[in-house]
PDB file of C-alpha atoms in Angstrom:
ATOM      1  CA  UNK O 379      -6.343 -29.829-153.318  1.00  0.00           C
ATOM      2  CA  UNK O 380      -4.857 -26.759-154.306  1.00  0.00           C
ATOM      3  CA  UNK O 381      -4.979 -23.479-151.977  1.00  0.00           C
ATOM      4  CA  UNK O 382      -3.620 -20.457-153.184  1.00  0.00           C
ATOM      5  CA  UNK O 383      -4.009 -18.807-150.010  1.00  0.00           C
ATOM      6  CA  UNK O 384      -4.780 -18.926-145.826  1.00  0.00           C
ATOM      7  CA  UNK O 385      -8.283 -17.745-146.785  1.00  0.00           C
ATOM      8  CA  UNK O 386      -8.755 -20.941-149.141  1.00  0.00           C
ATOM      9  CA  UNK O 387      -6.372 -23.474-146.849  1.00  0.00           C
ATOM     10  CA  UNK O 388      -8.044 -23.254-143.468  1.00  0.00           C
ATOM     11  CA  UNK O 389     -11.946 -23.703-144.053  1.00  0.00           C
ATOM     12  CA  UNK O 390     -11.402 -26.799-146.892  1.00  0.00           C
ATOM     13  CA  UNK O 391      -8.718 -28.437-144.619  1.00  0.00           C
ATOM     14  CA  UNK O 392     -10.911 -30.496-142.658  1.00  0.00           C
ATOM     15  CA  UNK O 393     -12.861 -32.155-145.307  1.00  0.00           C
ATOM     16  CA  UNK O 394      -9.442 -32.716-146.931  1.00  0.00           C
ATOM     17  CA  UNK O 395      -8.491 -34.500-144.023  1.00  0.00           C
ATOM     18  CA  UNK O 396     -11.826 -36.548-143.666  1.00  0.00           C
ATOM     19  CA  UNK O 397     -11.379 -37.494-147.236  1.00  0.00           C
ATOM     20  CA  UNK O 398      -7.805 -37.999-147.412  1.00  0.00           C
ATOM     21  CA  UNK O 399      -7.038 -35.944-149.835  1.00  0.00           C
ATOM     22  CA  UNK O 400      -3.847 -34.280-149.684  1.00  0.00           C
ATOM     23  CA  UNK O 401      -3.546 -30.218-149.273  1.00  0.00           C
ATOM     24  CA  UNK O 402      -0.986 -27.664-150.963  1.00  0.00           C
ATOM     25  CA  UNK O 403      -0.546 -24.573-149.515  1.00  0.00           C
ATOM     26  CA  UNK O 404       0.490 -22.138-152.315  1.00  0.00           C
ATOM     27  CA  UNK O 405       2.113 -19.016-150.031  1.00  0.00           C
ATOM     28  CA  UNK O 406       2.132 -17.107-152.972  1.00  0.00           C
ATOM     29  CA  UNK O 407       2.325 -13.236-151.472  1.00  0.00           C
ATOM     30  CA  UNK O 408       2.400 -14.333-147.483  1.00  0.00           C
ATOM     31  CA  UNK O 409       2.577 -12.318-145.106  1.00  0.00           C
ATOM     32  CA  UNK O 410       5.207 -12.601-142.479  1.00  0.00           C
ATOM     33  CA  UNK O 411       4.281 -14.145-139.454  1.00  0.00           C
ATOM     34  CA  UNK O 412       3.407 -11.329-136.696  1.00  0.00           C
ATOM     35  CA  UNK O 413       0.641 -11.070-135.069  1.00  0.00           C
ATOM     36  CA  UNK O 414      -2.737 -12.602-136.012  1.00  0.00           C
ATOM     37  CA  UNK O 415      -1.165 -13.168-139.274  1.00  0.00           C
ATOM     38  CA  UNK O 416       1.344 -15.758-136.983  1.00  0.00           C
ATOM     39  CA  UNK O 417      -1.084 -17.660-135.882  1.00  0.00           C
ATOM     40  CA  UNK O 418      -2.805 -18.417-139.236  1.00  0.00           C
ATOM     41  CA  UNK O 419       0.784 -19.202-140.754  1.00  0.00           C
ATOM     42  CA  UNK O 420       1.026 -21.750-137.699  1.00  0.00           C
ATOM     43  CA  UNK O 421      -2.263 -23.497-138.723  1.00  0.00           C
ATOM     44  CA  UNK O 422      -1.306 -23.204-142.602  1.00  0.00           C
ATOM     45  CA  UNK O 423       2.096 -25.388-141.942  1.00  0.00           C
ATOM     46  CA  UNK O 424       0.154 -27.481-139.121  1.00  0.00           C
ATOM     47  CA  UNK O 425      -2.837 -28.856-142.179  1.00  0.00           C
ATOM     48  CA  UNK O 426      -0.847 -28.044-145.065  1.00  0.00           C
ATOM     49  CA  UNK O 427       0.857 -31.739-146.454  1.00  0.00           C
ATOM     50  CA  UNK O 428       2.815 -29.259-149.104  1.00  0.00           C
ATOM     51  CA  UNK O 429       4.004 -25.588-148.696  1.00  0.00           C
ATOM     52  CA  UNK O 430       5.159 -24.308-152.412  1.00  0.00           C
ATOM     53  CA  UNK O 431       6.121 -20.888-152.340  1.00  0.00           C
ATOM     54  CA  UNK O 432       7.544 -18.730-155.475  1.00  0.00           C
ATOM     55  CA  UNK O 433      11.116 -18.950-154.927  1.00  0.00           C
ATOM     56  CA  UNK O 434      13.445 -20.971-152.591  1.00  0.00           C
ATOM     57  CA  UNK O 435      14.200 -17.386-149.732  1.00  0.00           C
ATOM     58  CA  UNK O 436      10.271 -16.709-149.753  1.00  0.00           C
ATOM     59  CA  UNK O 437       9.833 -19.214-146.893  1.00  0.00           C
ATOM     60  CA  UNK O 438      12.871 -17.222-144.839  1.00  0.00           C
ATOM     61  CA  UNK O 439      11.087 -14.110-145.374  1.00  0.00           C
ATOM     62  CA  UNK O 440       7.858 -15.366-144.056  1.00  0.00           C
ATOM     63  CA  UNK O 441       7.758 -18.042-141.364  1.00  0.00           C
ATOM     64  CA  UNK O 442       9.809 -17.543-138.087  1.00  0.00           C
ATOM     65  CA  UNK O 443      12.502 -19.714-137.239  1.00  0.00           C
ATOM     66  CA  UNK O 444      10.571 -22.166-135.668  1.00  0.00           C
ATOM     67  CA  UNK O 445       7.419 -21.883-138.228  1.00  0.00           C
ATOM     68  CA  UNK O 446      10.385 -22.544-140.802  1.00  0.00           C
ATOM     69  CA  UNK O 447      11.497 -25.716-138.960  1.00  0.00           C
ATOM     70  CA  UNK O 448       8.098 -27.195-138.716  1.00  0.00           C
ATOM     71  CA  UNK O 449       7.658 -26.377-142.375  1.00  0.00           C
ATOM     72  CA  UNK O 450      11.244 -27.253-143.607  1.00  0.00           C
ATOM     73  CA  UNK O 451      10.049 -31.111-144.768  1.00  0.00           C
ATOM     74  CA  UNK O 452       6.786 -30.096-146.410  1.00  0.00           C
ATOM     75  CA  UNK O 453       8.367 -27.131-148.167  1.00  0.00           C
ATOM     76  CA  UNK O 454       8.831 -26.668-152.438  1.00  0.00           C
ATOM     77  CA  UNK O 455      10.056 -23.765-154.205  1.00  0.00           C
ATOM     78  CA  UNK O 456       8.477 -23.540-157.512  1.00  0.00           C
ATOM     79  CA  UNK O 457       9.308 -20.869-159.760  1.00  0.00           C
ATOM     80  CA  UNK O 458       6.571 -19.087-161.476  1.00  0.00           C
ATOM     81  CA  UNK O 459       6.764 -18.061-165.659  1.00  0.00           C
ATOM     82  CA  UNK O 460       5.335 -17.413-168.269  1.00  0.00           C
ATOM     83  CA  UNK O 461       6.233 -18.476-172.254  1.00  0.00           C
ATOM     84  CA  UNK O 462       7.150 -15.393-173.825  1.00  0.00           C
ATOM     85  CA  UNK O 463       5.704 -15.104-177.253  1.00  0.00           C
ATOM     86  CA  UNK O 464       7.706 -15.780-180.358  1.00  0.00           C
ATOM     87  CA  UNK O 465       9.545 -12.831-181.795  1.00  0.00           C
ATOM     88  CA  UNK O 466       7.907 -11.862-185.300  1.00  0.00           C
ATOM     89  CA  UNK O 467      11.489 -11.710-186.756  1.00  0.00           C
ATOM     90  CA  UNK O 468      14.234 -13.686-185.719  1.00  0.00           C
ATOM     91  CA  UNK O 469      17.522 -13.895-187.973  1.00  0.00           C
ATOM     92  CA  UNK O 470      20.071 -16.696-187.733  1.00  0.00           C
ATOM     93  CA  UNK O 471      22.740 -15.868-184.524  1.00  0.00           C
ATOM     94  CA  UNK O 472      25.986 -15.410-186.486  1.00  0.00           C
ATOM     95  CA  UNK O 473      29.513 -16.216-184.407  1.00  0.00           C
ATOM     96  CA  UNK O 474      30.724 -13.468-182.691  1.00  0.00           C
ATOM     97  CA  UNK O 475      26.821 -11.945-182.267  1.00  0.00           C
ATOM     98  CA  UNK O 476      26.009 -11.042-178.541  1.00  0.00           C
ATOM     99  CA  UNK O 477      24.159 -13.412-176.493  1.00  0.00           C
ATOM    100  CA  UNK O 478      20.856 -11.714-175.343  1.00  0.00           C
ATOM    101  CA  UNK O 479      18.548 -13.102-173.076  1.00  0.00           C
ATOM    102  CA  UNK O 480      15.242 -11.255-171.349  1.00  0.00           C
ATOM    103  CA  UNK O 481      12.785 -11.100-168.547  1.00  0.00           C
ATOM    104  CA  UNK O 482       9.146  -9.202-168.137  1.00  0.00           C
ATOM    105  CA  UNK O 483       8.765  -8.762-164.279  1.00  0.00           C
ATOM    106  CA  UNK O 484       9.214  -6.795-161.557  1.00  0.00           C
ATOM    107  CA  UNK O 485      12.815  -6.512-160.320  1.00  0.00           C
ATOM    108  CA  UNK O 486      12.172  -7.345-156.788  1.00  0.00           C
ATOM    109  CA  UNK O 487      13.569 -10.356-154.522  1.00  0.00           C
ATOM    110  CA  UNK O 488      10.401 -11.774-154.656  1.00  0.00           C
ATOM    111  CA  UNK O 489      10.941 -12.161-158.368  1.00  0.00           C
ATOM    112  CA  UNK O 490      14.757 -13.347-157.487  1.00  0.00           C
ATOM    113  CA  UNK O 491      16.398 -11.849-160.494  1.00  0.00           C
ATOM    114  CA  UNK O 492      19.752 -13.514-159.705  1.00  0.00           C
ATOM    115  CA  UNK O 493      18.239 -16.997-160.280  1.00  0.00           C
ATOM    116  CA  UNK O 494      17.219 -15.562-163.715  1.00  0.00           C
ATOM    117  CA  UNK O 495      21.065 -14.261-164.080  1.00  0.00           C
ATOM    118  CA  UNK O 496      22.698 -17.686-162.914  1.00  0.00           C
TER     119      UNK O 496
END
């Protein structure tokens, strides 16, 4: 079962358990762990059998140390894109012709735009 968020995780994790059907956390825009918000992230990484978050530092940036070492073994990074349309013209890339590449999104770390560099 899929859960995109803390609000979907914790009320369907017990009858995932009961029917043995594995849970995925997707952290997608977590919170970091003060608070209230600490406590839920503790239950998340306690039922979750998977924690995939949007990009490998996300997990860093939202669990504390010891949330993060509980979590380290169930943990995934999975990049999130989308297919950019076809151009409507495209000519053939003649030697010597720059090399351009692109990105739609938000420059932000969340987005990690030095993955998309490297």
């Amino acid at each position: 079962m899929w859960a995109t968020n803390l609000r979907t995780l914790l009320p369907i994790a017990p009858a995932c358990r009961r029917a043995g059907v594995p849970l995925i956390w997707n952290v997608w825009l977590g919170q970091p762990s003060r608070g209230v918000v600490r406590l839920m992230n503790d239950a998340g990484i306690l039922l979750a059998d998977r924690i995939v978050t949007e990009y490998a530092a996300q997990a860093v940036e939202i669990f504390t140390h010891d949330q993060l070492a509980r979590a380290i073994g169930k943990l995934r990074a999975i990049p999130t894109g989308h297919d950019a349309p076809p151009p409507a013209f495209r000519r053939a890339r003649c030697e010597g012709d720059p090399f351009v590449v692109g990105t739609l999104g938000s420059l932000s770390p969340r987005k990690d735009p030095g993955a998309f560099l490297r």
